[in-house]
């Protein structure tokens, strides 16, 4: 992976991210150019649409976008083909793991949110969390200290954090209940995508399998 050994990769990216990333990378796969995929040509889960948006950074200050890998002045399909595994790893950490603040969530919730951020976007991953929490809150409506049902807005603020903490303290494995609800909400989101766009139906079995495996 870019000439780095595993020890240096863990030092660079952090142990928890390095443990979570391979499963997502395996699910995303290698080079795919599917005309039904709205993101365009994709490699290691990095779509052309995503790379055009996120790859314009110039960390080294050389005047060339860091992900204009062939240095021809634009980011296009050739740059997707030139991507290396460590490029995808860097993008996934910067754009999903860090922006979702996955380290701040307990295992395996942070890992599940990372997966869904990669697959559906960070706002979707956070809305799934809020919907999963609301499932639990509705189920335990008669608990006197139960927080109010959350507004599903994709903003993980103090109210969402407090409700999450409450759910995790429930007797008989609050995390288990929450993860079951998160998987269910992910599956519901996938079914809704297909309902809106039947052309996506051929992806549904794989998506539902992905939902079932979240956090496992």
PDB file of C-alpha atoms in Angstrom:
ATOM      1  CA  UNK A   1       0.000   0.000   0.000  1.00  0.00           C
ATOM      2  CA  UNK A   2       2.006   2.915  -1.305  1.00  0.00           C
ATOM      3  CA  UNK A   3       5.250   1.418   0.029  1.00  0.00           C
ATOM      4  CA  UNK A   4       4.128   1.743   3.657  1.00  0.00           C
ATOM      5  CA  UNK A   5       4.164  -1.218   6.007  1.00  0.00           C
ATOM      6  CA  UNK A   6       1.260  -1.944   8.346  1.00  0.00           C
ATOM      7  CA  UNK A   7       2.909  -0.303  11.350  1.00  0.00           C
ATOM      8  CA  UNK A   8       3.378   2.965   9.486  1.00  0.00           C
ATOM      9  CA  UNK A   9      -0.165   2.831   8.102  1.00  0.00           C
ATOM     10  CA  UNK A  10      -1.585   2.434  11.625  1.00  0.00           C
ATOM     11  CA  UNK A  11       0.586   5.308  12.843  1.00  0.00           C
ATOM     12  CA  UNK A  12      -0.609   7.477   9.954  1.00  0.00           C
ATOM     13  CA  UNK A  13      -4.326   6.691  10.089  1.00  0.00           C
ATOM     14  CA  UNK A  14      -4.953   5.406  13.633  1.00  0.00           C
ATOM     15  CA  UNK A  15      -5.651   1.894  14.868  1.00  0.00           C
ATOM     16  CA  UNK A  16      -9.439   2.061  15.002  1.00  0.00           C
ATOM     17  CA  UNK A  17      -9.815   3.449  11.496  1.00  0.00           C
ATOM     18  CA  UNK A  18      -7.346   0.867  10.182  1.00  0.00           C
ATOM     19  CA  UNK A  19      -9.460  -1.876  11.754  1.00  0.00           C
ATOM     20  CA  UNK A  20     -12.696  -0.506  10.262  1.00  0.00           C
ATOM     21  CA  UNK A  21     -11.475   0.349   6.778  1.00  0.00           C
ATOM     22  CA  UNK A  22     -10.754  -3.113   5.273  1.00  0.00           C
ATOM     23  CA  UNK A  23     -14.357  -4.287   5.636  1.00  0.00           C
ATOM     24  CA  UNK A  24     -15.695  -1.197   3.894  1.00  0.00           C
ATOM     25  CA  UNK A  25     -13.009  -1.437   1.212  1.00  0.00           C
ATOM     26  CA  UNK A  26     -13.877  -5.070   0.543  1.00  0.00           C
ATOM     27  CA  UNK A  27     -17.554  -4.209   0.223  1.00  0.00           C
ATOM     28  CA  UNK A  28     -16.841  -1.328  -2.152  1.00  0.00           C
ATOM     29  CA  UNK A  29     -14.611  -3.448  -4.402  1.00  0.00           C
ATOM     30  CA  UNK A  30     -12.289  -2.442  -7.247  1.00  0.00           C
ATOM     31  CA  UNK A  31     -12.787  -0.706 -10.586  1.00  0.00           C
ATOM     32  CA  UNK A  32     -16.434  -0.528 -11.677  1.00  0.00           C
ATOM     33  CA  UNK A  33     -17.891   1.386 -14.612  1.00  0.00           C
ATOM     34  CA  UNK A  34     -21.620   0.745 -14.364  1.00  0.00           C
ATOM     35  CA  UNK A  35     -23.877   3.024 -16.452  1.00  0.00           C
ATOM     36  CA  UNK A  36     -26.607   2.721 -13.815  1.00  0.00           C
ATOM     37  CA  UNK A  37     -24.293   4.102 -11.119  1.00  0.00           C
ATOM     38  CA  UNK A  38     -25.009   7.816 -10.926  1.00  0.00           C
ATOM     39  CA  UNK A  39     -21.592   8.462  -9.420  1.00  0.00           C
ATOM     40  CA  UNK A  40     -19.847   7.419 -12.621  1.00  0.00           C
ATOM     41  CA  UNK A  41     -16.768   5.245 -12.899  1.00  0.00           C
ATOM     42  CA  UNK A  42     -15.704   4.074  -9.435  1.00  0.00           C
ATOM     43  CA  UNK A  43     -12.598   2.502  -7.927  1.00  0.00           C
ATOM     44  CA  UNK A  44     -12.242   1.315  -4.320  1.00  0.00           C
ATOM     45  CA  UNK A  45     -15.571   3.013  -3.614  1.00  0.00           C
ATOM     46  CA  UNK A  46     -14.343   6.404  -4.873  1.00  0.00           C
ATOM     47  CA  UNK A  47     -16.657   7.611  -7.626  1.00  0.00           C
ATOM     48  CA  UNK A  48     -15.748  10.158 -10.268  1.00  0.00           C
ATOM     49  CA  UNK A  49     -18.458  12.505  -9.016  1.00  0.00           C
ATOM     50  CA  UNK A  50     -17.046  12.268  -5.493  1.00  0.00           C
ATOM     51  CA  UNK A  51     -13.438  12.737  -6.623  1.00  0.00           C
ATOM     52  CA  UNK A  52     -14.282  15.808  -8.707  1.00  0.00           C
ATOM     53  CA  UNK A  53     -15.851  17.336  -5.588  1.00  0.00           C
ATOM     54  CA  UNK A  54     -13.330  16.229  -2.956  1.00  0.00           C
ATOM     55  CA  UNK A  55     -10.123  15.846  -4.950  1.00  0.00           C
ATOM     56  CA  UNK A  56      -9.487  19.521  -5.681  1.00  0.00           C
ATOM     57  CA  UNK A  57      -7.410  19.978  -2.518  1.00  0.00           C
ATOM     58  CA  UNK A  58      -3.790  21.045  -2.904  1.00  0.00           C
ATOM     59  CA  UNK A  59      -2.141  20.053   0.365  1.00  0.00           C
ATOM     60  CA  UNK A  60       1.379  20.174  -1.058  1.00  0.00           C
ATOM     61  CA  UNK A  61       0.822  23.635  -2.551  1.00  0.00           C
ATOM     62  CA  UNK A  62       2.180  22.810  -5.991  1.00  0.00           C
ATOM     63  CA  UNK A  63      -0.727  24.428  -7.824  1.00  0.00           C
ATOM     64  CA  UNK A  64      -2.105  21.069  -9.011  1.00  0.00           C
ATOM     65  CA  UNK A  65      -5.125  19.388  -7.434  1.00  0.00           C
ATOM     66  CA  UNK A  66      -3.815  16.479  -5.371  1.00  0.00           C
ATOM     67  CA  UNK A  67      -6.125  14.016  -7.088  1.00  0.00           C
ATOM     68  CA  UNK A  68      -5.398  15.193 -10.608  1.00  0.00           C
ATOM     69  CA  UNK A  69      -3.177  12.132 -10.572  1.00  0.00           C
ATOM     70  CA  UNK A  70      -2.154  12.323 -14.225  1.00  0.00           C
ATOM     71  CA  UNK A  71      -1.540  16.091 -13.845  1.00  0.00           C
ATOM     72  CA  UNK A  72      -3.408  17.015 -17.010  1.00  0.00           C
ATOM     73  CA  UNK A  73      -5.341  19.897 -15.464  1.00  0.00           C
ATOM     74  CA  UNK A  74      -8.598  18.138 -14.610  1.00  0.00           C
ATOM     75  CA  UNK A  75      -9.999  15.260 -12.588  1.00  0.00           C
ATOM     76  CA  UNK A  76     -11.553  12.652 -14.836  1.00  0.00           C
ATOM     77  CA  UNK A  77     -11.904   8.908 -15.395  1.00  0.00           C
ATOM     78  CA  UNK A  78      -8.155   8.552 -15.946  1.00  0.00           C
ATOM     79  CA  UNK A  79      -7.573   9.750 -12.392  1.00  0.00           C
ATOM     80  CA  UNK A  80     -10.057   7.214 -11.044  1.00  0.00           C
ATOM     81  CA  UNK A  81      -8.162   4.467 -12.853  1.00  0.00           C
ATOM     82  CA  UNK A  82      -4.879   5.761 -11.402  1.00  0.00           C
ATOM     83  CA  UNK A  83      -6.126   5.677  -7.798  1.00  0.00           C
ATOM     84  CA  UNK A  84      -4.139   3.517  -5.401  1.00  0.00           C
ATOM     85  CA  UNK A  85      -5.589   1.826  -2.294  1.00  0.00           C
ATOM     86  CA  UNK A  86      -3.910   4.317   0.031  1.00  0.00           C
ATOM     87  CA  UNK A  87      -5.528   7.197  -1.897  1.00  0.00           C
ATOM     88  CA  UNK A  88      -8.969   5.769  -1.168  1.00  0.00           C
ATOM     89  CA  UNK A  89      -7.973   5.169   2.448  1.00  0.00           C
ATOM     90  CA  UNK A  90      -6.926   8.806   2.819  1.00  0.00           C
ATOM     91  CA  UNK A  91     -10.139  10.098   1.233  1.00  0.00           C
ATOM     92  CA  UNK A  92     -12.356   7.832   3.309  1.00  0.00           C
ATOM     93  CA  UNK A  93     -10.716   8.910   6.538  1.00  0.00           C
ATOM     94  CA  UNK A  94     -10.795  12.622   5.696  1.00  0.00           C
ATOM     95  CA  UNK A  95     -14.256  12.747   4.160  1.00  0.00           C
ATOM     96  CA  UNK A  96     -16.198  10.192   6.191  1.00  0.00           C
ATOM     97  CA  UNK A  97     -14.454   8.916   9.323  1.00  0.00           C
ATOM     98  CA  UNK A  98     -13.266  12.337  10.466  1.00  0.00           C
ATOM     99  CA  UNK A  99     -16.273  14.368   9.349  1.00  0.00           C
ATOM    100  CA  UNK A 100     -18.632  11.941  11.064  1.00  0.00           C
ATOM    101  CA  UNK A 101     -16.373  12.015  14.141  1.00  0.00           C
ATOM    102  CA  UNK A 102     -16.590   8.228  14.256  1.00  0.00           C
ATOM    103  CA  UNK A 103     -13.959   8.011  16.997  1.00  0.00           C
ATOM    104  CA  UNK A 104     -16.394   9.746  19.356  1.00  0.00           C
ATOM    105  CA  UNK A 105     -19.000   6.989  19.010  1.00  0.00           C
ATOM    106  CA  UNK A 106     -18.587   3.664  20.801  1.00  0.00           C
ATOM    107  CA  UNK A 107     -17.859   0.499  18.867  1.00  0.00           C
ATOM    108  CA  UNK A 108     -19.487  -0.789  16.741  1.00  0.00           C
ATOM    109  CA  UNK A 109     -21.732   2.241  16.181  1.00  0.00           C
ATOM    110  CA  UNK A 110     -18.929   4.439  14.857  1.00  0.00           C
ATOM    111  CA  UNK A 111     -17.952   1.724  12.391  1.00  0.00           C
ATOM    112  CA  UNK A 112     -21.549   1.345  11.178  1.00  0.00           C
ATOM    113  CA  UNK A 113     -21.864   5.096  10.672  1.00  0.00           C
ATOM    114  CA  UNK A 114     -18.603   5.109   8.723  1.00  0.00           C
ATOM    115  CA  UNK A 115     -19.932   2.393   6.415  1.00  0.00           C
ATOM    116  CA  UNK A 116     -23.163   4.248   5.795  1.00  0.00           C
ATOM    117  CA  UNK A 117     -21.359   7.542   5.297  1.00  0.00           C
ATOM    118  CA  UNK A 118     -19.285   5.956   2.550  1.00  0.00           C
ATOM    119  CA  UNK A 119     -22.315   4.341   0.950  1.00  0.00           C
ATOM    120  CA  UNK A 120     -24.945   7.035   1.335  1.00  0.00           C
ATOM    121  CA  UNK A 121     -23.304  10.216   2.584  1.00  0.00           C
ATOM    122  CA  UNK A 122     -22.599  11.632   6.014  1.00  0.00           C
ATOM    123  CA  UNK A 123     -25.982  13.276   6.486  1.00  0.00           C
ATOM    124  CA  UNK A 124     -27.715   9.984   5.695  1.00  0.00           C
ATOM    125  CA  UNK A 125     -25.518   8.151   8.218  1.00  0.00           C
ATOM    126  CA  UNK A 126     -26.430  10.659  10.936  1.00  0.00           C
ATOM    127  CA  UNK A 127     -30.126  10.568  10.087  1.00  0.00           C
ATOM    128  CA  UNK A 128     -30.024   6.782  10.401  1.00  0.00           C
ATOM    129  CA  UNK A 129     -28.609   7.228  13.893  1.00  0.00           C
ATOM    130  CA  UNK A 130     -31.390   9.639  14.847  1.00  0.00           C
ATOM    131  CA  UNK A 131     -34.060   7.335  13.451  1.00  0.00           C
ATOM    132  CA  UNK A 132     -32.554   4.360  15.273  1.00  0.00           C
ATOM    133  CA  UNK A 133     -32.523   6.323  18.528  1.00  0.00           C
ATOM    134  CA  UNK A 134     -36.145   7.347  17.942  1.00  0.00           C
ATOM    135  CA  UNK A 135     -37.066   3.687  17.508  1.00  0.00           C
ATOM    136  CA  UNK A 136     -35.646   2.955  20.946  1.00  0.00           C
ATOM    137  CA  UNK A 137     -37.235   6.026  22.526  1.00  0.00           C
ATOM    138  CA  UNK A 138     -40.646   5.068  21.136  1.00  0.00           C
ATOM    139  CA  UNK A 139     -40.272   1.540  22.450  1.00  0.00           C
ATOM    140  CA  UNK A 140     -39.493   2.771  25.959  1.00  0.00           C
ATOM    141  CA  UNK A 141     -42.052   5.584  25.993  1.00  0.00           C
ATOM    142  CA  UNK A 142     -43.118   4.853  29.597  1.00  0.00           C
ATOM    143  CA  UNK A 143     -39.689   5.434  31.164  1.00  0.00           C
ATOM    144  CA  UNK A 144     -39.974   8.608  33.232  1.00  0.00           C
ATOM    145  CA  UNK A 145     -36.539   9.942  32.259  1.00  0.00           C
ATOM    146  CA  UNK A 146     -36.862   9.172  28.563  1.00  0.00           C
ATOM    147  CA  UNK A 147     -35.618  12.012  26.308  1.00  0.00           C
ATOM    148  CA  UNK A 148     -37.923  13.569  23.738  1.00  0.00           C
ATOM    149  CA  UNK A 149     -38.148  12.119  20.246  1.00  0.00           C
ATOM    150  CA  UNK A 150     -35.435  13.638  18.089  1.00  0.00           C
ATOM    151  CA  UNK A 151     -35.904  15.807  15.044  1.00  0.00           C
ATOM    152  CA  UNK A 152     -34.335  13.844  12.170  1.00  0.00           C
ATOM    153  CA  UNK A 153     -32.197  16.566  10.647  1.00  0.00           C
ATOM    154  CA  UNK A 154     -28.805  14.891  10.276  1.00  0.00           C
ATOM    155  CA  UNK A 155     -27.229  17.183  12.884  1.00  0.00           C
ATOM    156  CA  UNK A 156     -25.691  15.289  15.786  1.00  0.00           C
ATOM    157  CA  UNK A 157     -25.833  17.908  18.516  1.00  0.00           C
ATOM    158  CA  UNK A 158     -26.338  17.852  22.265  1.00  0.00           C
ATOM    159  CA  UNK A 159     -29.881  16.446  22.096  1.00  0.00           C
ATOM    160  CA  UNK A 160     -28.851  13.539  19.866  1.00  0.00           C
ATOM    161  CA  UNK A 161     -25.808  12.817  22.030  1.00  0.00           C
ATOM    162  CA  UNK A 162     -27.894  12.865  25.219  1.00  0.00           C
ATOM    163  CA  UNK A 163     -30.525  10.565  23.714  1.00  0.00           C
ATOM    164  CA  UNK A 164     -27.801   8.220  22.483  1.00  0.00           C
ATOM    165  CA  UNK A 165     -26.260   8.047  25.955  1.00  0.00           C
ATOM    166  CA  UNK A 166     -29.685   7.274  27.415  1.00  0.00           C
ATOM    167  CA  UNK A 167     -30.250   4.447  24.935  1.00  0.00           C
ATOM    168  CA  UNK A 168     -26.856   2.935  25.623  1.00  0.00           C
ATOM    169  CA  UNK A 169     -27.595   2.798  29.370  1.00  0.00           C
ATOM    170  CA  UNK A 170     -30.756   0.743  28.907  1.00  0.00           C
ATOM    171  CA  UNK A 171     -30.758  -2.622  30.671  1.00  0.00           C
ATOM    172  CA  UNK A 172     -30.172  -5.798  28.677  1.00  0.00           C
ATOM    173  CA  UNK A 173     -27.622  -4.471  26.204  1.00  0.00           C
ATOM    174  CA  UNK A 174     -28.632  -1.019  25.016  1.00  0.00           C
ATOM    175  CA  UNK A 175     -25.999  -1.135  22.266  1.00  0.00           C
ATOM    176  CA  UNK A 176     -27.477  -4.353  20.897  1.00  0.00           C
ATOM    177  CA  UNK A 177     -30.907  -2.724  20.701  1.00  0.00           C
ATOM    178  CA  UNK A 178     -29.479   0.367  19.054  1.00  0.00           C
ATOM    179  CA  UNK A 179     -27.480  -1.558  16.466  1.00  0.00           C
ATOM    180  CA  UNK A 180     -30.501  -3.674  15.569  1.00  0.00           C
ATOM    181  CA  UNK A 181     -32.456  -0.462  15.037  1.00  0.00           C
ATOM    182  CA  UNK A 182     -29.638   1.094  12.986  1.00  0.00           C
ATOM    183  CA  UNK A 183     -29.497  -1.945  10.696  1.00  0.00           C
ATOM    184  CA  UNK A 184     -33.273  -1.845  10.279  1.00  0.00           C
ATOM    185  CA  UNK A 185     -33.228   1.852   9.401  1.00  0.00           C
ATOM    186  CA  UNK A 186     -30.425   1.291   6.875  1.00  0.00           C
ATOM    187  CA  UNK A 187     -32.461  -1.448   5.196  1.00  0.00           C
ATOM    188  CA  UNK A 188     -35.491   0.854   5.114  1.00  0.00           C
ATOM    189  CA  UNK A 189     -33.419   3.562   3.418  1.00  0.00           C
ATOM    190  CA  UNK A 190     -32.231   1.121   0.756  1.00  0.00           C
ATOM    191  CA  UNK A 191     -35.780  -0.030   0.043  1.00  0.00           C
ATOM    192  CA  UNK A 192     -36.868   3.594  -0.271  1.00  0.00           C
ATOM    193  CA  UNK A 193     -34.141   4.227  -2.857  1.00  0.00           C
ATOM    194  CA  UNK A 194     -35.461   1.363  -4.967  1.00  0.00           C
ATOM    195  CA  UNK A 195     -39.053   2.535  -4.541  1.00  0.00           C
ATOM    196  CA  UNK A 196     -38.050   5.940  -5.932  1.00  0.00           C
ATOM    197  CA  UNK A 197     -35.874   4.506  -8.691  1.00  0.00           C
ATOM    198  CA  UNK A 198     -36.728   0.938  -9.756  1.00  0.00           C
ATOM    199  CA  UNK A 199     -33.597   0.840 -11.950  1.00  0.00           C
ATOM    200  CA  UNK A 200     -31.645   0.432  -8.702  1.00  0.00           C
ATOM    201  CA  UNK A 201     -33.471  -2.787  -7.787  1.00  0.00           C
ATOM    202  CA  UNK A 202     -30.638  -5.019  -8.951  1.00  0.00           C
ATOM    203  CA  UNK A 203     -28.478  -3.563  -6.182  1.00  0.00           C
ATOM    204  CA  UNK A 204     -31.031  -4.191  -3.439  1.00  0.00           C
ATOM    205  CA  UNK A 205     -29.954  -7.669  -2.334  1.00  0.00           C
ATOM    206  CA  UNK A 206     -26.379  -6.488  -1.887  1.00  0.00           C
ATOM    207  CA  UNK A 207     -27.493  -3.364  -0.059  1.00  0.00           C
ATOM    208  CA  UNK A 208     -29.680  -5.342   2.324  1.00  0.00           C
ATOM    209  CA  UNK A 209     -26.801  -7.712   2.990  1.00  0.00           C
ATOM    210  CA  UNK A 210     -24.660  -4.683   3.746  1.00  0.00           C
ATOM    211  CA  UNK A 211     -27.289  -3.417   6.188  1.00  0.00           C
ATOM    212  CA  UNK A 212     -27.434  -6.768   7.979  1.00  0.00           C
ATOM    213  CA  UNK A 213     -23.649  -6.782   8.420  1.00  0.00           C
ATOM    214  CA  UNK A 214     -23.358  -3.295   9.900  1.00  0.00           C
ATOM    215  CA  UNK A 215     -21.230  -3.341  13.023  1.00  0.00           C
ATOM    216  CA  UNK A 216     -20.720  -7.097  13.003  1.00  0.00           C
TER     217      UNK A 216
END
